[in-house]
Amino acid sequence: MSEVIQQQGNPQTPGAWPGGDGGGGDWPRYPRLYDAIPSSGPTSGGNTVLLTGSGLLGTNQVTFGGVPATIVAQDPSGNSVTVIAPAHAVGTVQVIATTPRGLSNAVSYTYTVTPPTGPTVTVLVPTSGPTTGGTAFAIIGTNLTGGTVTFNGVPASGVSINATGTVLTGTTPPGPAGNVPVVVTTPAGSTVVAGGFTYTAPPPVVTLLSPSSGSAAGGTAFVVTGSNLSGASVTFNGVAATGVSVNASGTALVGFTPAGPLGNVPVVVTTPAGSTVVAGGYTYV
């Protein structure tokens, strides 16, 4: 009995339970916290934390290291409180609940630094362009801040990223004809763009055919000068020339004319990127 009288004569001080949680017929006399679930979270806060305990009915404030949390739910029996953790600097802090009966004991909660998330890409537009480069492109995704982009291992130029890190723009570098990998890299990691980018060679351009006439029997050596002639073939009136060879820079093509009918006939130069008709054709004599 003397202990009960002593308790009644000594009001609770913050964080203390004189004589324990019992007393009278009103148990628990003071709020008590057992656990914070989870016991850690990001420094940005915003995550849900369940506080278990007893005597928590009517909780009107919960603090994490002195910073108020947002109370979102309470157990009617006073055994738990659900809160949204506030933002806080990295480290372990004390969580304390306040009820009409006073302050609870403290439980620990640790704020951790969440590693940044790597980039994601949802779309690349356009998905093709000339081998000469210079194609303006846009990449849409998330976590693109600080990103760089390579096309077949060659960096894109003029890269710019919006403030939210969701749109990256730039200009393609030159590349070989065909599909090449596109990789976006940020300080948090890299991602390969699905589908890559397809370089298309520009169509052939012919500036001169020399000579512009020759024997109907064929066998006349000729030279086609121009650009983008790599991989080209040539036809005279639909018949393929023979012995065709193209220099390394794709600016000159040589070969021998096939036999053809007397008169002027069309000459067509064809590459994987397209075809062009030689102005003036060729005249068989």
mmCIF file with all atom_site columns, N, CA, C and O in Angstrom, residues 231-255:
data_model
loop_
_atom_site.group_PDB
_atom_site.id
_atom_site.type_symbol
_atom_site.label_atom_id
_atom_site.label_alt_id
_atom_site.label_comp_id
_atom_site.label_asym_id
_atom_site.label_entity_id
_atom_site.label_seq_id
_atom_site.pdbx_PDB_ins_code
_atom_site.Cartn_x
_atom_site.Cartn_y
_atom_site.Cartn_z
_atom_site.occupancy
_atom_site.B_iso_or_equiv
_atom_site.pdbx_formal_charge
_atom_site.auth_seq_id
_atom_site.auth_comp_id
_atom_site.auth_asym_id
_atom_site.auth_atom_id
_atom_site.pdbx_PDB_model_num
ATOM 1   N N  . GLY A 1 231 ? 30.211 0.121  -101.478 1.00 0.00 ? 231 GLY A N  1
ATOM 2   C CA . GLY A 1 231 ? 29.294 -0.993 -101.656 1.00 0.00 ? 231 GLY A CA 1
ATOM 3   C C  . GLY A 1 231 ? 28.427 -0.883 -102.885 1.00 0.00 ? 231 GLY A C  1
ATOM 4   O O  . GLY A 1 231 ? 27.432 -1.600 -103.004 1.00 0.00 ? 231 GLY A O  1
ATOM 5   N N  . ALA A 1 232 ? 28.806 -0.005 -103.817 1.00 0.00 ? 232 ALA A N  1
ATOM 6   C CA . ALA A 1 232 ? 27.939 0.255  -104.964 1.00 0.00 ? 232 ALA A CA 1
ATOM 7   C C  . ALA A 1 232 ? 28.096 -0.761 -106.089 1.00 0.00 ? 232 ALA A C  1
ATOM 8   O O  . ALA A 1 232 ? 29.145 -1.384 -106.265 1.00 0.00 ? 232 ALA A O  1
ATOM 9   N N  . SER A 1 233 ? 27.042 -0.899 -106.851 1.00 0.00 ? 233 SER A N  1
ATOM 10  C CA . SER A 1 233 ? 27.045 -1.622 -108.127 1.00 0.00 ? 233 SER A CA 1
ATOM 11  C C  . SER A 1 233 ? 26.507 -0.659 -109.183 1.00 0.00 ? 233 SER A C  1
ATOM 12  O O  . SER A 1 233 ? 25.874 0.344  -108.848 1.00 0.00 ? 233 SER A O  1
ATOM 13  N N  . VAL A 1 234 ? 26.767 -0.952 -110.477 1.00 0.00 ? 234 VAL A N  1
ATOM 14  C CA . VAL A 1 234 ? 26.358 -0.057 -111.552 1.00 0.00 ? 234 VAL A CA 1
ATOM 15  C C  . VAL A 1 234 ? 25.717 -0.876 -112.668 1.00 0.00 ? 234 VAL A C  1
ATOM 16  O O  . VAL A 1 234 ? 26.213 -1.957 -113.011 1.00 0.00 ? 234 VAL A O  1
ATOM 17  N N  . THR A 1 235 ? 24.620 -0.343 -113.209 1.00 0.00 ? 235 THR A N  1
ATOM 18  C CA . THR A 1 235 ? 24.004 -0.987 -114.367 1.00 0.00 ? 235 THR A CA 1
ATOM 19  C C  . THR A 1 235 ? 23.928 -0.001 -115.537 1.00 0.00 ? 235 THR A C  1
ATOM 20  O O  . THR A 1 235 ? 23.721 1.205  -115.332 1.00 0.00 ? 235 THR A O  1
ATOM 21  N N  . PHE A 1 236 ? 24.111 -0.549 -116.726 1.00 0.00 ? 236 PHE A N  1
ATOM 22  C CA . PHE A 1 236 ? 23.951 0.209  -117.960 1.00 0.00 ? 236 PHE A CA 1
ATOM 23  C C  . PHE A 1 236 ? 22.771 -0.410 -118.696 1.00 0.00 ? 236 PHE A C  1
ATOM 24  O O  . PHE A 1 236 ? 22.847 -1.584 -119.096 1.00 0.00 ? 236 PHE A O  1
ATOM 25  N N  . ASN A 1 237 ? 21.695 0.352  -118.789 1.00 0.00 ? 237 ASN A N  1
ATOM 26  C CA . ASN A 1 237 ? 20.479 -0.163 -119.419 1.00 0.00 ? 237 ASN A CA 1
ATOM 27  C C  . ASN A 1 237 ? 19.984 -1.432 -118.723 1.00 0.00 ? 237 ASN A C  1
ATOM 28  O O  . ASN A 1 237 ? 19.455 -2.349 -119.347 1.00 0.00 ? 237 ASN A O  1
ATOM 29  N N  . GLY A 1 238 ? 20.213 -1.497 -117.390 1.00 0.00 ? 238 GLY A N  1
ATOM 30  C CA . GLY A 1 238 ? 19.769 -2.626 -116.592 1.00 0.00 ? 238 GLY A CA 1
ATOM 31  C C  . GLY A 1 238 ? 20.733 -3.783 -116.522 1.00 0.00 ? 238 GLY A C  1
ATOM 32  O O  . GLY A 1 238 ? 20.491 -4.765 -115.819 1.00 0.00 ? 238 GLY A O  1
ATOM 33  N N  . VAL A 1 239 ? 21.844 -3.705 -117.254 1.00 0.00 ? 239 VAL A N  1
ATOM 34  C CA . VAL A 1 239 ? 22.842 -4.777 -117.268 1.00 0.00 ? 239 VAL A CA 1
ATOM 35  C C  . VAL A 1 239 ? 24.029 -4.361 -116.393 1.00 0.00 ? 239 VAL A C  1
ATOM 36  O O  . VAL A 1 239 ? 24.548 -3.243 -116.541 1.00 0.00 ? 239 VAL A O  1
ATOM 37  N N  . ALA A 1 240 ? 24.444 -5.258 -115.515 1.00 0.00 ? 240 ALA A N  1
ATOM 38  C CA . ALA A 1 240 ? 25.493 -4.918 -114.558 1.00 0.00 ? 240 ALA A CA 1
ATOM 39  C C  . ALA A 1 240 ? 26.838 -4.734 -115.236 1.00 0.00 ? 240 ALA A C  1
ATOM 40  O O  . ALA A 1 240 ? 27.222 -5.516 -116.123 1.00 0.00 ? 240 ALA A O  1
ATOM 41  N N  . ALA A 1 241 ? 27.556 -3.704 -114.795 1.00 0.00 ? 241 ALA A N  1
ATOM 42  C CA . ALA A 1 241 ? 28.937 -3.517 -115.234 1.00 0.00 ? 241 ALA A CA 1
ATOM 43  C C  . ALA A 1 241 ? 29.803 -4.577 -114.572 1.00 0.00 ? 241 ALA A C  1
ATOM 44  O O  . ALA A 1 241 ? 29.435 -5.153 -113.540 1.00 0.00 ? 241 ALA A O  1
ATOM 45  N N  . THR A 1 242 ? 30.956 -4.821 -115.114 1.00 0.00 ? 242 THR A N  1
ATOM 46  C CA . THR A 1 242 ? 31.871 -5.830 -114.567 1.00 0.00 ? 242 THR A CA 1
ATOM 47  C C  . THR A 1 242 ? 33.098 -5.162 -113.975 1.00 0.00 ? 242 THR A C  1
ATOM 48  O O  . THR A 1 242 ? 33.395 -4.005 -114.274 1.00 0.00 ? 242 THR A O  1
ATOM 49  N N  . GLY A 1 243 ? 33.795 -5.923 -113.134 1.00 0.00 ? 243 GLY A N  1
ATOM 50  C CA . GLY A 1 243 ? 35.048 -5.439 -112.558 1.00 0.00 ? 243 GLY A CA 1
ATOM 51  C C  . GLY A 1 243 ? 34.899 -4.194 -111.713 1.00 0.00 ? 243 GLY A C  1
ATOM 52  O O  . GLY A 1 243 ? 35.825 -3.379 -111.631 1.00 0.00 ? 243 GLY A O  1
ATOM 53  N N  . VAL A 1 244 ? 33.741 -4.037 -111.047 1.00 0.00 ? 244 VAL A N  1
ATOM 54  C CA . VAL A 1 244 ? 33.480 -2.814 -110.276 1.00 0.00 ? 244 VAL A CA 1
ATOM 55  C C  . VAL A 1 244 ? 34.318 -2.798 -108.995 1.00 0.00 ? 244 VAL A C  1
ATOM 56  O O  . VAL A 1 244 ? 34.404 -3.789 -108.267 1.00 0.00 ? 244 VAL A O  1
ATOM 57  N N  . SER A 1 245 ? 34.926 -1.644 -108.739 1.00 0.00 ? 245 SER A N  1
ATOM 58  C CA . SER A 1 245 ? 35.731 -1.451 -107.539 1.00 0.00 ? 245 SER A CA 1
ATOM 59  C C  . SER A 1 245 ? 35.535 -0.022 -107.045 1.00 0.00 ? 245 SER A C  1
ATOM 60  O O  . SER A 1 245 ? 35.398 0.906  -107.858 1.00 0.00 ? 245 SER A O  1
ATOM 61  N N  . VAL A 1 246 ? 35.481 0.142  -105.720 1.00 0.00 ? 246 VAL A N  1
ATOM 62  C CA . VAL A 1 246 ? 35.253 1.468  -105.121 1.00 0.00 ? 246 VAL A CA 1
ATOM 63  C C  . VAL A 1 246 ? 36.409 1.787  -104.187 1.00 0.00 ? 246 VAL A C  1
ATOM 64  O O  . VAL A 1 246 ? 36.864 0.922  -103.426 1.00 0.00 ? 246 VAL A O  1
ATOM 65  N N  . ASN A 1 247 ? 36.885 3.027  -104.229 1.00 0.00 ? 247 ASN A N  1
ATOM 66  C CA . ASN A 1 247 ? 37.993 3.390  -103.337 1.00 0.00 ? 247 ASN A CA 1
ATOM 67  C C  . ASN A 1 247 ? 37.512 3.489  -101.884 1.00 0.00 ? 247 ASN A C  1
ATOM 68  O O  . ASN A 1 247 ? 36.317 3.469  -101.595 1.00 0.00 ? 247 ASN A O  1
ATOM 69  N N  . ALA A 1 248 ? 38.483 3.567  -100.957 1.00 0.00 ? 248 ALA A N  1
ATOM 70  C CA . ALA A 1 248 ? 38.178 3.493  -99.531  1.00 0.00 ? 248 ALA A CA 1
ATOM 71  C C  . ALA A 1 248 ? 37.282 4.623  -99.055  1.00 0.00 ? 248 ALA A C  1
ATOM 72  O O  . ALA A 1 248 ? 36.482 4.450  -98.127  1.00 0.00 ? 248 ALA A O  1
ATOM 73  N N  . SER A 1 249 ? 37.405 5.781  -99.657  1.00 0.00 ? 249 SER A N  1
ATOM 74  C CA . SER A 1 249 ? 36.609 6.930  -99.219  1.00 0.00 ? 249 SER A CA 1
ATOM 75  C C  . SER A 1 249 ? 35.229 6.973  -99.850  1.00 0.00 ? 249 SER A C  1
ATOM 76  O O  . SER A 1 249 ? 34.406 7.838  -99.521  1.00 0.00 ? 249 SER A O  1
ATOM 77  N N  . GLY A 1 250 ? 34.940 6.023  -100.762 1.00 0.00 ? 250 GLY A N  1
ATOM 78  C CA . GLY A 1 250 ? 33.639 5.976  -101.394 1.00 0.00 ? 250 GLY A CA 1
ATOM 79  C C  . GLY A 1 250 ? 33.375 7.125  -102.338 1.00 0.00 ? 250 GLY A C  1
ATOM 80  O O  . GLY A 1 250 ? 32.214 7.487  -102.576 1.00 0.00 ? 250 GLY A O  1
ATOM 81  N N  . THR A 1 251 ? 34.438 7.675  -102.930 1.00 0.00 ? 251 THR A N  1
ATOM 82  C CA . THR A 1 251 ? 34.271 8.829  -103.825 1.00 0.00 ? 251 THR A CA 1
ATOM 83  C C  . THR A 1 251 ? 34.542 8.505  -105.293 1.00 0.00 ? 251 THR A C  1
ATOM 84  O O  . THR A 1 251 ? 34.304 9.356  -106.154 1.00 0.00 ? 251 THR A O  1
ATOM 85  N N  . ALA A 1 252 ? 35.028 7.308  -105.575 1.00 0.00 ? 252 ALA A N  1
ATOM 86  C CA . ALA A 1 252 ? 35.307 6.943  -106.976 1.00 0.00 ? 252 ALA A CA 1
ATOM 87  C C  . ALA A 1 252 ? 35.025 5.467  -107.183 1.00 0.00 ? 252 ALA A C  1
ATOM 88  O O  . ALA A 1 252 ? 35.366 4.613  -106.345 1.00 0.00 ? 252 ALA A O  1
ATOM 89  N N  . LEU A 1 253 ? 34.380 5.168  -108.287 1.00 0.00 ? 253 LEU A N  1
ATOM 90  C CA . LEU A 1 253 ? 34.031 3.797  -108.650 1.00 0.00 ? 253 LEU A CA 1
ATOM 91  C C  . LEU A 1 253 ? 34.516 3.547  -110.072 1.00 0.00 ? 253 LEU A C  1
ATOM 92  O O  . LEU A 1 253 ? 34.290 4.375  -110.964 1.00 0.00 ? 253 LEU A O  1
ATOM 93  N N  . VAL A 1 254 ? 35.167 2.416  -110.280 1.00 0.00 ? 254 VAL A N  1
ATOM 94  C CA . VAL A 1 254 ? 35.655 2.080  -111.627 1.00 0.00 ? 254 VAL A CA 1
ATOM 95  C C  . VAL A 1 254 ? 35.098 0.730  -112.037 1.00 0.00 ? 254 VAL A C  1
ATOM 96  O O  . VAL A 1 254 ? 34.696 -0.082 -111.190 1.00 0.00 ? 254 VAL A O  1
ATOM 97  N N  . GLY A 1 255 ? 35.026 0.494  -113.352 1.00 0.00 ? 255 GLY A N  1
ATOM 98  C CA . GLY A 1 255 ? 34.541 -0.778 -113.862 1.00 0.00 ? 255 GLY A CA 1
ATOM 99  C C  . GLY A 1 255 ? 34.600 -0.803 -115.381 1.00 0.00 ? 255 GLY A C  1
ATOM 100 O O  . GLY A 1 255 ? 35.214 0.074  -116.013 1.00 0.00 ? 255 GLY A O  1
#
